[in-house]
Amino acid sequence: YELWLIPADGNPVSAGLVQVSNQESSSITADVRLSIQAFAAVGLSIEASGGSSNPEGPEGPVVMLGERST
């Protein structure tokens, strides 16, 4: 999986790869060096090993998408 931060206008920005275990729940910590206010949504895509090679966003299907609340 790959985590994406999505600005209101512009291409998604990768926040890194997400490793999922067989446990019931997982937590994700992302070290993003941009203002969180710059992003309108967050998404999670299924990607090949190593993540998306597309600099403009995910290559695989987006399986979760949520808007940032203020």
Short mmCIF file of C-alpha atoms in Angstrom, two decimals:
data_model
loop_
_atom_site.label_atom_id
_atom_site.label_comp_id
_atom_site.label_asym_id
_atom_site.label_seq_id
_atom_site.Cartn_x
_atom_site.Cartn_y
_atom_site.Cartn_z
CA TYR A 1 0.00 0.00 0.00
CA GLU A 2 1.05 3.62 -0.48
CA LEU A 3 -0.26 6.57 1.51
CA TRP A 4 -1.08 9.77 -0.41
CA LEU A 5 -1.68 13.35 0.67
CA ILE A 6 -3.90 15.09 -1.86
CA PRO A 7 -3.89 18.89 -2.26
CA ALA A 8 -7.06 20.75 -3.27
CA ASP A 9 -5.37 21.65 -6.55
CA GLY A 10 -2.48 19.57 -7.81
CA ASN A 11 -1.10 16.06 -7.86
CA PRO A 12 -1.11 13.67 -4.90
CA VAL A 13 2.08 13.57 -2.82
CA SER A 14 3.35 10.22 -1.57
CA ALA A 15 3.67 10.01 2.20
CA GLY A 16 5.38 6.63 1.99
CA LEU A 17 4.74 2.92 1.80
CA VAL A 18 2.55 1.14 4.32
CA GLN A 19 3.36 -2.36 5.54
CA VAL A 20 0.35 -4.30 6.78
CA SER A 21 0.58 -7.25 9.14
CA ASN A 22 -1.98 -9.95 9.80
CA GLN A 23 -3.04 -8.21 13.03
CA GLU A 24 -6.55 -6.83 13.42
CA SER A 25 -5.39 -3.20 13.37
CA SER A 26 -2.37 -1.25 12.20
CA SER A 27 -1.17 2.28 12.79
CA ILE A 28 0.59 4.54 10.32
CA THR A 29 2.99 7.37 11.09
CA ALA A 30 4.03 9.68 8.24
CA ASP A 31 6.83 12.24 8.41
CA VAL A 32 5.60 14.95 6.05
CA ARG A 33 7.64 18.13 5.78
CA LEU A 34 4.80 20.22 4.36
CA SER A 35 1.95 22.01 6.09
CA ILE A 36 -0.98 19.65 6.63
CA GLN A 37 -3.22 22.63 5.79
CA ALA A 38 -2.02 22.32 2.18
CA PHE A 39 -3.81 18.98 1.77
CA ALA A 40 -7.55 18.45 1.26
CA ALA A 41 -7.62 14.65 1.44
CA VAL A 42 -5.68 11.50 2.16
CA GLY A 43 -5.76 8.28 0.15
CA LEU A 44 -4.40 4.74 0.23
CA SER A 45 -3.58 2.80 -2.92
CA ILE A 46 -2.50 -0.75 -3.66
CA GLU A 47 0.88 -0.61 -5.40
CA ALA A 48 3.51 -3.01 -6.67
CA SER A 49 6.54 -3.63 -4.50
CA GLY A 50 8.47 -0.37 -4.10
CA GLY A 51 5.43 1.87 -4.65
CA SER A 52 4.15 3.88 -7.57
CA SER A 53 6.70 4.94 -10.17
CA ASN A 54 4.31 7.63 -11.43
CA PRO A 55 5.43 11.05 -10.10
CA GLU A 56 1.87 12.37 -10.54
CA GLY A 57 0.09 9.87 -8.26
CA PRO A 58 -0.95 6.29 -7.72
CA GLU A 59 -0.68 3.62 -10.41
CA GLY A 60 -2.76 1.04 -8.56
CA PRO A 61 -6.34 1.28 -7.37
CA VAL A 62 -7.20 3.72 -4.57
CA VAL A 63 -8.89 1.64 -1.86
CA MET A 64 -9.46 4.34 0.78
CA LEU A 65 -10.06 8.07 0.42
CA GLY A 66 -10.96 10.61 3.05
CA GLU A 67 -11.27 14.39 3.24
CA ARG A 68 -9.39 16.45 5.82
CA SER A 69 -11.65 17.94 8.42
CA THR A 70 -10.93 21.35 9.90
#
